[in-house]
XYZ file of C-alpha atoms in Angstrom:
612
model
C -39.265 235.145 133.561
C -42.827 234.491 131.989
C -44.514 232.021 133.061
C -48.083 233.290 133.186
C -50.533 235.149 131.298
C -50.754 238.346 133.364
C -48.181 242.276 133.602
C -45.106 240.687 134.626
C -45.776 239.848 138.128
C -42.623 239.175 140.153
C -41.518 235.688 140.065
C -41.547 233.957 143.968
C -41.923 230.970 145.508
C -44.552 231.387 147.989
C -42.700 230.249 150.850
C -40.306 233.300 150.172
C -42.726 235.810 149.285
C -43.209 237.776 152.669
C -39.280 237.723 152.797
C -39.365 240.237 149.575
C -40.313 243.713 149.318
C -40.579 244.851 145.597
C -42.232 248.031 144.043
C -44.602 247.483 141.557
C -48.419 248.041 140.080
C -51.108 248.099 143.022
C -53.356 245.372 142.971
C -51.815 242.772 141.248
C -52.270 238.580 141.998
C -50.500 235.861 140.520
C -50.709 232.390 140.535
C -47.332 230.159 140.649
C -47.121 226.429 140.867
C -45.872 226.700 144.472
C -48.652 228.945 145.855
C -50.385 231.828 145.473
C -49.306 235.323 145.796
C -50.252 239.016 145.937
C -49.167 242.043 144.963
C -50.350 245.358 147.062
C -49.315 248.698 147.319
C -45.512 247.649 146.957
C -45.868 244.765 149.085
C -45.140 241.025 148.217
C -46.613 238.463 150.117
C -47.234 234.881 150.568
C -51.046 233.263 150.774
C -50.390 233.115 154.724
C -50.313 236.512 154.851
C -53.078 237.611 152.886
C -54.205 241.242 153.322
C -57.893 241.457 153.990
C -58.910 243.658 150.708
C -60.252 242.674 147.435
C -57.836 241.209 144.553
C -58.282 241.856 140.842
C -56.652 239.856 138.170
C -55.349 241.798 135.534
C -54.360 239.619 132.340
C -51.355 240.689 130.672
C -53.729 241.014 127.227
C -55.179 244.180 128.745
C -51.865 245.736 129.641
C -49.628 245.294 126.867
C -47.082 248.110 126.891
C -46.533 248.359 130.939
C -43.616 247.154 132.085
C -42.143 246.578 135.772
C -39.112 248.088 136.870
C -35.916 245.934 136.327
C -35.258 244.854 139.487
C -38.535 242.623 139.672
C -37.987 240.952 136.241
C -34.708 240.148 137.090
C -35.535 238.752 140.665
C -35.438 234.895 140.692
C -35.649 233.512 144.395
C -35.501 229.753 142.932
C -31.833 229.597 142.830
C -28.627 231.758 143.532
C -26.205 233.582 141.753
C -25.028 229.714 140.095
C -28.291 228.163 140.958
C -26.602 225.490 143.931
C -29.717 226.017 146.436
C -32.079 224.575 144.106
C -32.296 220.822 145.017
C -32.858 217.933 142.705
C -35.868 217.100 145.074
C -37.278 220.265 144.881
C -37.340 220.197 140.998
C -38.505 217.107 140.376
C -41.370 217.893 142.534
C -44.519 215.229 141.996
C -47.634 216.380 140.765
C -49.054 214.621 144.210
C -46.929 217.163 145.803
C -47.837 219.825 143.954
C -51.764 218.857 144.124
C -50.871 219.110 148.360
C -49.313 222.744 148.011
C -52.294 223.876 146.024
C -54.844 221.900 148.641
C -53.170 224.030 151.194
C -53.774 227.491 149.190
C -57.330 226.644 148.980
C -57.872 226.194 153.000
C -55.389 229.422 153.593
C -57.941 231.069 151.490
C -60.574 229.249 152.995
C -60.881 231.723 156.381
C -61.420 234.783 154.191
C -64.043 232.805 152.162
C -65.741 233.147 155.904
C -65.477 237.127 155.761
C -67.315 237.142 152.783
C -68.291 233.754 150.951
C -70.467 235.246 147.965
C -66.720 237.596 146.971
C -64.276 234.856 147.603
C -66.371 231.916 146.104
C -66.144 233.967 142.440
C -62.735 235.450 142.735
C -61.031 231.821 144.267
C -63.417 230.847 140.365
C -61.494 233.416 138.219
C -58.660 232.555 139.706
C -58.718 229.146 139.123
C -59.945 229.828 135.125
C -57.023 232.210 135.055
C -54.719 229.197 135.771
C -56.216 227.011 133.314
C -55.543 229.624 130.373
C -51.795 230.622 132.098
C -50.770 226.866 131.288
C -51.070 228.066 127.765
C -49.043 230.716 127.785
C -45.387 230.345 126.100
C -42.495 230.432 128.436
C -39.504 232.508 126.070
C -37.188 232.349 128.930
C -36.913 228.196 129.685
C -36.353 227.742 125.409
C -33.417 227.257 123.753
C -31.862 229.819 121.518
C -29.130 229.772 118.867
C -26.914 232.517 119.322
C -23.673 231.910 117.483
C -21.759 229.511 114.258
C -19.498 227.095 115.601
C -17.188 227.187 112.480
C -17.112 231.335 112.518
C -15.724 231.722 116.011
C -12.347 231.749 116.948
C -11.967 228.628 119.130
C -8.496 230.182 121.480
C -10.877 233.822 122.934
C -14.094 234.493 124.464
C -16.769 236.286 122.594
C -19.445 238.699 123.493
C -22.948 238.280 123.038
C -26.340 239.651 123.395
C -29.616 237.318 124.183
C -32.775 238.854 125.095
C -30.767 242.349 126.341
C -28.980 239.625 128.624
C -24.747 240.632 128.109
C -23.173 236.803 127.630
C -19.664 235.608 127.445
C -19.817 232.297 124.987
C -15.814 230.296 124.875
C -14.957 227.005 124.424
C -12.712 224.745 126.996
C -9.362 222.480 126.707
C -12.043 219.807 126.279
C -13.910 221.130 123.169
C -17.019 222.024 125.200
C -18.352 225.611 124.617
C -20.148 227.474 127.651
C -21.717 230.382 128.164
C -21.583 232.859 131.217
C -23.320 236.142 132.025
C -20.822 238.875 130.868
C -19.918 240.078 134.108
C -16.970 238.705 136.586
C -18.375 238.389 139.975
C -15.417 239.904 141.303
C -16.187 243.224 140.576
C -18.328 242.915 137.654
C -16.148 243.653 134.551
C -16.614 242.066 131.611
C -15.220 238.481 131.060
C -15.833 238.695 127.095
C -12.207 240.925 127.775
C -10.654 238.236 129.071
C -8.665 235.349 127.711
C -9.012 231.630 127.961
C -6.058 230.015 129.545
C -5.394 226.301 130.296
C -8.733 225.701 128.750
C -10.561 228.143 131.672
C -11.751 231.615 131.527
C -9.603 233.963 132.931
C -10.950 237.516 133.594
C -8.668 240.112 132.313
C -8.982 242.856 135.186
C -7.449 240.490 138.393
C -6.970 236.977 136.912
C -9.544 235.336 138.170
C -10.338 231.891 136.371
C -13.206 229.409 136.257
C -14.365 226.512 134.949
C -17.009 225.150 132.830
C -19.639 225.155 135.688
C -18.653 228.993 136.463
C -16.690 228.059 139.888
C -13.625 230.065 140.300
C -10.531 227.686 140.098
C -7.650 230.057 140.880
C -7.612 233.795 142.658
C -4.435 235.175 142.361
C -4.932 237.538 145.183
C -5.832 234.919 147.762
C -3.522 232.204 147.044
C -0.346 234.270 146.827
C -1.116 235.015 150.644
C -3.347 232.218 152.218
C -4.533 229.590 150.202
C -7.342 228.088 152.475
C -8.679 232.070 152.375
C -8.921 231.370 148.387
C -10.143 227.692 148.923
C -12.792 229.417 151.038
C -13.725 231.963 148.490
C -14.184 229.609 145.700
C -16.274 227.441 147.755
C -18.596 230.522 148.043
C -21.763 231.019 145.486
C -21.317 234.752 145.438
C -17.891 233.702 143.604
C -19.548 232.141 141.026
C -19.833 233.186 137.448
C -24.261 232.693 136.560
C -23.798 229.725 133.858
C -26.187 229.122 131.106
C -26.821 225.248 129.371
C -25.409 225.115 125.917
C -25.333 222.996 123.231
C -24.315 222.350 119.390
C -26.698 221.325 116.771
C -26.648 221.425 113.359
C -23.501 223.504 113.611
C -24.867 226.253 115.851
C -23.986 226.929 119.715
C -27.473 227.216 121.422
C -28.006 228.497 124.747
C -30.754 228.063 126.939
C -32.224 231.646 128.089
C -32.112 230.633 131.972
C -28.886 230.492 134.490
C -28.537 228.660 137.446
C -28.836 224.804 138.654
C -32.964 224.348 137.559
C -31.902 225.727 134.048
C -29.894 222.361 133.542
C -32.166 220.566 134.678
C -34.701 221.782 132.765
C -33.467 222.270 129.768
C -32.792 218.495 129.314
C -36.619 218.177 128.880
C -36.424 219.807 125.537
C -34.764 220.206 122.342
C -33.449 223.060 119.939
C -35.916 223.517 117.030
C -33.892 221.878 114.087
C -34.797 221.695 110.153
C -36.160 218.257 109.858
C -35.437 217.984 106.072
C -31.751 218.313 107.101
C -31.946 216.334 110.171
C -33.691 213.543 108.148
C -31.809 213.612 105.037
C -27.980 211.780 104.794
C -25.871 213.830 104.209
C -24.533 213.410 101.128
C -27.736 213.993 99.473
C -28.375 217.237 101.235
C -27.296 220.144 98.915
C -26.655 223.202 101.112
C -27.401 226.634 99.411
C -26.536 228.586 102.319
C -25.210 227.801 105.957
C -25.531 229.643 108.885
C -25.525 233.223 107.183
C -26.132 235.427 110.573
C -26.347 238.888 110.426
C -27.819 241.279 113.073
C -30.663 243.741 112.038
C -32.081 246.488 113.749
C -35.612 246.439 114.497
C -37.723 244.096 116.952
C -38.029 240.510 117.105
C -41.948 241.019 116.560
C -41.460 242.833 113.252
C -38.777 240.431 111.458
C -41.186 237.556 112.086
C -43.925 239.270 110.664
C -41.866 240.138 107.957
C -41.365 236.618 107.239
C -44.488 235.612 107.283
C -45.370 238.079 103.992
C -43.808 237.049 100.992
C -45.698 239.449 98.684
C -43.420 242.169 99.684
C -40.555 240.216 97.777
C -41.298 241.869 94.588
C -41.413 245.325 96.049
C -38.929 245.690 98.682
C -36.229 243.271 97.369
C -36.676 244.312 93.092
C -33.396 243.625 91.589
C -31.915 241.842 94.521
C -34.495 238.561 94.897
C -38.234 240.135 92.785
C -39.074 241.748 90.362
C -42.100 244.651 90.467
C -42.084 245.221 86.807
C -42.944 241.297 86.470
C -45.946 239.769 84.509
C -47.614 238.466 88.326
C -45.854 241.256 89.973
C -48.305 241.222 93.409
C -49.228 237.724 92.614
C -50.625 236.277 95.892
C -52.943 233.438 97.050
C -53.846 232.732 100.695
C -55.180 229.050 100.847
C -54.900 227.975 104.554
C -53.949 228.654 108.052
C -53.281 226.046 110.904
C -52.872 226.900 115.003
C -50.797 223.992 116.300
C -52.142 223.811 119.961
C -50.927 223.815 123.391
C -48.627 227.199 123.853
C -45.990 225.629 122.150
C -47.773 224.559 119.272
C -46.565 227.514 116.469
C -49.025 227.692 113.103
C -48.624 227.236 109.061
C -49.638 229.112 106.496
C -49.950 227.972 103.468
C -49.863 230.228 99.732
C -49.130 230.768 96.644
C -47.137 232.985 94.569
C -44.088 233.985 92.260
C -41.521 236.774 93.226
C -40.244 237.342 89.609
C -41.070 236.441 85.953
C -38.717 234.146 86.130
C -40.510 231.687 88.701
C -43.291 229.744 88.248
C -46.309 229.798 90.709
C -44.622 227.884 93.848
C -47.141 226.462 96.593
C -45.253 227.202 100.003
C -45.469 226.185 103.499
C -44.435 228.752 106.093
C -44.293 227.126 109.222
C -43.196 229.227 112.981
C -42.286 227.194 115.938
C -41.890 229.319 118.994
C -39.316 230.538 119.866
C -37.371 231.484 116.792
C -38.188 229.171 114.047
C -39.623 230.011 110.592
C -39.433 227.396 107.794
C -40.463 227.682 103.727
C -41.064 224.398 102.123
C -41.955 224.035 98.582
C -44.436 221.967 98.020
C -43.019 217.843 97.543
C -41.077 219.066 100.313
C -37.460 218.904 98.835
C -36.035 222.345 99.119
C -36.439 224.416 102.444
C -35.465 228.069 103.719
C -35.224 228.429 107.692
C -34.706 231.210 109.308
C -33.887 231.936 112.997
C -34.721 235.124 114.028
C -33.380 235.910 117.422
C -34.269 238.802 119.807
C -31.048 240.061 121.323
C -32.588 243.008 122.202
C -35.542 245.357 121.853
C -34.383 246.863 118.615
C -32.275 244.755 116.865
C -32.736 240.852 115.821
C -30.251 238.314 114.574
C -31.128 236.597 111.419
C -29.596 233.017 110.880
C -30.400 231.439 107.390
C -30.237 228.748 106.101
C -31.488 226.899 102.734
C -30.907 223.776 101.197
C -32.704 220.345 99.894
C -32.703 216.662 99.460
C -30.694 216.207 95.992
C -29.602 213.356 95.188
C -26.086 213.151 93.174
C -27.279 211.485 90.438
C -25.422 208.806 88.561
C -23.573 209.994 85.452
C -24.598 208.529 82.289
C -21.990 206.526 80.233
C -20.151 207.785 77.048
C -19.993 211.336 75.249
C -23.332 212.385 77.213
C -21.649 211.513 80.651
C -18.653 213.760 79.911
C -20.415 216.428 78.520
C -22.453 216.858 81.415
C -19.806 216.554 83.712
C -18.196 219.424 82.010
C -21.364 221.541 82.254
C -20.310 224.888 83.901
C -23.562 224.825 85.814
C -22.010 221.976 88.852
C -18.876 224.070 88.098
C -20.114 226.725 89.129
C -22.239 225.652 91.851
C -19.275 223.985 93.269
C -17.632 227.043 93.399
C -19.862 229.004 95.091
C -20.157 226.258 97.876
C -16.315 226.600 98.318
C -16.684 230.424 98.414
C -18.820 230.880 100.919
C -18.934 234.086 100.889
C -20.389 234.904 97.299
C -23.969 233.485 98.895
C -23.716 235.720 101.490
C -22.993 238.977 99.308
C -26.487 238.305 98.192
C -28.221 237.851 101.046
C -26.952 241.476 102.534
C -28.351 242.683 99.780
C -31.616 241.046 100.229
C -31.471 242.010 103.800
C -30.437 246.000 103.024
C -34.199 245.918 101.296
C -35.774 245.363 104.381
C -33.991 246.930 107.186
C -35.226 250.672 106.821
C -38.682 249.532 106.831
C -38.166 247.281 109.760
C -36.290 249.843 112.113
C -39.051 252.719 111.021
C -41.690 249.871 111.897
C -41.135 248.628 114.734
C -40.263 252.056 116.193
C -44.505 253.165 115.502
C -45.452 250.112 116.589
C -43.681 250.635 119.731
C -45.418 254.005 120.081
C -49.124 252.231 119.778
C -47.960 249.354 121.855
C -50.998 247.547 124.285
C -53.446 248.147 120.568
C -55.224 245.819 119.108
C -53.365 244.847 115.559
C -56.654 244.381 113.888
C -57.325 247.981 114.566
C -53.516 249.137 114.206
C -53.115 247.747 110.945
C -55.536 247.599 107.916
C -55.774 244.405 106.067
C -57.902 243.942 103.576
C -55.881 241.215 101.871
C -55.507 237.229 101.625
C -51.358 237.859 101.474
C -52.028 239.120 105.506
C -53.126 236.241 107.088
C -49.908 234.841 108.203
C -49.246 238.028 109.746
C -52.414 238.667 111.392
C -51.915 234.813 112.741
C -48.418 235.815 114.058
C -50.137 238.771 115.639
C -52.823 236.449 117.228
C -50.157 233.806 118.384
C -48.432 236.536 119.732
C -51.100 238.189 121.762
C -52.955 234.944 123.116
C -49.905 232.732 123.809
C -46.988 234.822 123.200
C -47.906 237.467 126.542
C -47.049 240.340 123.537
C -43.302 239.149 123.221
C -40.411 238.195 125.005
C -38.728 240.527 128.129
C -35.701 241.758 127.699
C -32.993 242.448 130.350
C -32.313 245.550 129.609
C -34.029 248.577 127.435
C -32.395 249.270 124.513
C -34.917 250.470 122.289
C -33.650 253.195 120.103
C -30.269 252.899 119.863
C -29.891 253.570 116.169
C -32.037 256.855 116.463
C -30.390 260.116 116.644
C -31.358 261.071 120.506
C -32.089 264.593 119.766
C -34.773 263.932 116.313
C -35.056 260.137 115.708
C -33.839 260.260 112.217
C -32.903 257.247 110.333
C -28.722 256.736 110.511
C -28.711 254.608 107.340
C -25.073 253.970 107.943
C -25.774 252.953 110.611
C -28.632 250.609 109.806
C -26.907 249.365 106.635
C -23.439 248.727 108.342
C -22.455 245.177 107.215
C -19.391 245.507 108.411
C -20.148 245.616 111.957
C -23.769 243.466 111.285
C -22.257 240.307 109.383
C -18.551 240.844 108.365
C -16.689 240.916 111.435
C -18.296 238.069 112.791
C -18.329 235.846 109.712
C -15.313 233.773 109.205
C -15.691 233.762 105.571
C -16.600 237.246 104.562
C -13.732 238.377 106.807
C -10.887 236.504 105.041
C -12.351 237.040 101.725
C -12.907 241.117 102.370
C -8.429 241.157 103.241
C -7.809 239.552 100.077
C -10.111 242.127 98.586
C -8.170 244.600 99.826
C -4.694 243.373 100.096
C -5.677 242.762 95.978
C -6.861 246.426 95.365
C -3.823 247.811 97.419
C -1.714 245.493 94.795
C -3.521 246.881 91.842
C -3.379 250.188 92.088
C 0.502 249.718 93.039
C 0.590 248.152 89.307
C -1.533 251.264 88.367
C 0.772 253.171 89.585
C 3.765 252.005 88.609
C 3.183 251.491 85.474
C 1.914 255.001 84.951
C 4.983 255.711 86.262
C 7.452 253.755 83.588
C 5.044 255.280 80.886
C 6.073 258.700 82.158
C 9.544 257.403 82.212
C 9.130 256.566 78.249
C 7.970 259.135 77.461
C 10.441 261.663 78.971
C 13.131 259.760 77.215
C 11.623 260.938 74.284
C 10.346 258.201 73.261
C 7.188 257.491 70.849
C 3.881 256.773 71.939
C 2.766 254.177 70.123
C 6.305 252.458 70.576
C 6.066 249.056 72.612
C 7.535 250.310 75.937
C 4.375 252.942 76.344
C 1.697 251.267 74.874
C 2.669 248.213 77.552
C 2.478 250.782 80.311
C -0.356 252.095 79.240
C -1.908 248.883 79.253
C -0.840 248.007 82.369
C -1.929 251.534 83.785
C -5.529 250.824 82.285
C -5.930 247.195 83.853
C -4.969 248.409 86.858
C -7.556 251.322 87.268
C -10.093 248.872 85.478
C -9.294 246.000 88.282
C -8.534 248.495 91.021
C -12.501 249.838 90.502
C -13.760 246.437 90.238
C -12.191 246.156 93.871
C -13.289 248.941 95.221
C -17.196 247.989 94.661
C -16.416 244.637 95.896
C -14.995 245.660 99.271
C -18.060 248.027 99.867
C -19.971 244.863 99.650
C -18.643 243.678 102.814
C -18.348 247.399 104.157
C -21.540 249.528 103.365
C -23.533 249.846 100.623
C -26.784 252.189 101.231
C -29.966 250.650 99.840
C -32.711 253.599 98.454
C -35.777 251.942 97.091
C -36.662 254.206 95.093
C -33.632 254.036 92.515
C -33.667 250.649 92.683
């Protein structure tokens, strides 16, 4: 949990500070809204237990790349496993009460200032200045994140998910409400995602414990069969509860708040998910979608994928033949117009530019908008069409892209007479209607587009992690205006984003070979695991393609056998029987080959940039 512009200082309330011992770097000091805590020689102490030694503020931006032990990042003393100890009164503390706490801290520090007035007055002023800065730091965990498309999930089973390195389980109850828990049964820490949904509740597959939507157990079979009172006592214990995360559905996506517990459910009501404003404001009958919640888990860091989206000058080169054309008359054309930073830690930035991706498109003034934590939107001048992408940080080395596109295109009134009939019979609207019904078809196009970036993003993530903590103005050489969006993102990340989110578990390098660090291209470009297996439209289409391929293989084999039989009886090759058999065999072989190519587009297609 990161509220401060400091180096991963342990989250704790002042009243509990003296009770905890946390190993950490020596000499860290931090402000929190309920007090001040100091870390010295591995000990955490409250202002009332202020050690008589010098304390130095260490800004986070000076120490990027240094990570605390996992247990300190996970410590949260504001609530227990399900947050039941965090009372509404505590969570709704008024500004006056906060001011009283702050004043008490000043009094506590007073005695120390008497020992060395000059030193401590300067130190207190420094802490106050840092507190002002801390208010501008973005908190990555107190946010809504989209993690799944509702239309693509089987509502009858639990689903394993990951967000910020946290292993989660997503499931729907009998009242058609989605819930998200930590994916570990409180009993013996086995994954709840391997269980089932039974009678509208989540049941652990290991011992049969059942949980309601609030995370509390409702059934412990090993106790109920022996002592129902013991079961009641166990079910009422906070230790038996599964940590629950706030969840909601918006624009077809399931959103999860990145913190659990009672305080999280209250805090999550004060903020709304970042939705696309064009779709939100356009009547459904006027909004035409090109892509609807296409999701793919891609190797590469969250920072690198956002950076990739701020830079559209790469499209002609990295996506040649899929979305760009490096041989076009204006290949590489890109004119930066303006960059505007939004105020406050929750404000991102806008980058306006003029560009063309290939010879078929005219120069289009486009506005790129980043809204933290994960929204990137592209709006063409005039505001009638928008492409928006959520880049969700799954782990340190994996990012989930959720892509949508569409615009406000009211259906024109049909022209009267022959002209209207001709327009209705035109192939273009028929093709568009067919593509909307075949949701998997544009997904194959997006798979090809993403393939052009994956190898670059994967290796760039590795290179940047090696150089983590450096000034990106010195790390990158960016002489052109096309990189203004990139540097605006890196500037926001350093000044407001604390260098990026923390992750529950370190998973960096999972797609590398353990011994040599070489890229495994089949793992990097694995379309089936990254997309098809989790997309209802594509998984169903793949099954149909495989079924058709086997059918045409059978047709071809049968036709060849028939041809052999005809020839074996002495029939002439050009008679009806052999000719029909030969034609059927050729048709079967051709169809088989085409279906085999189509099947590969759902599973794995290598993308070698220099061969495109």
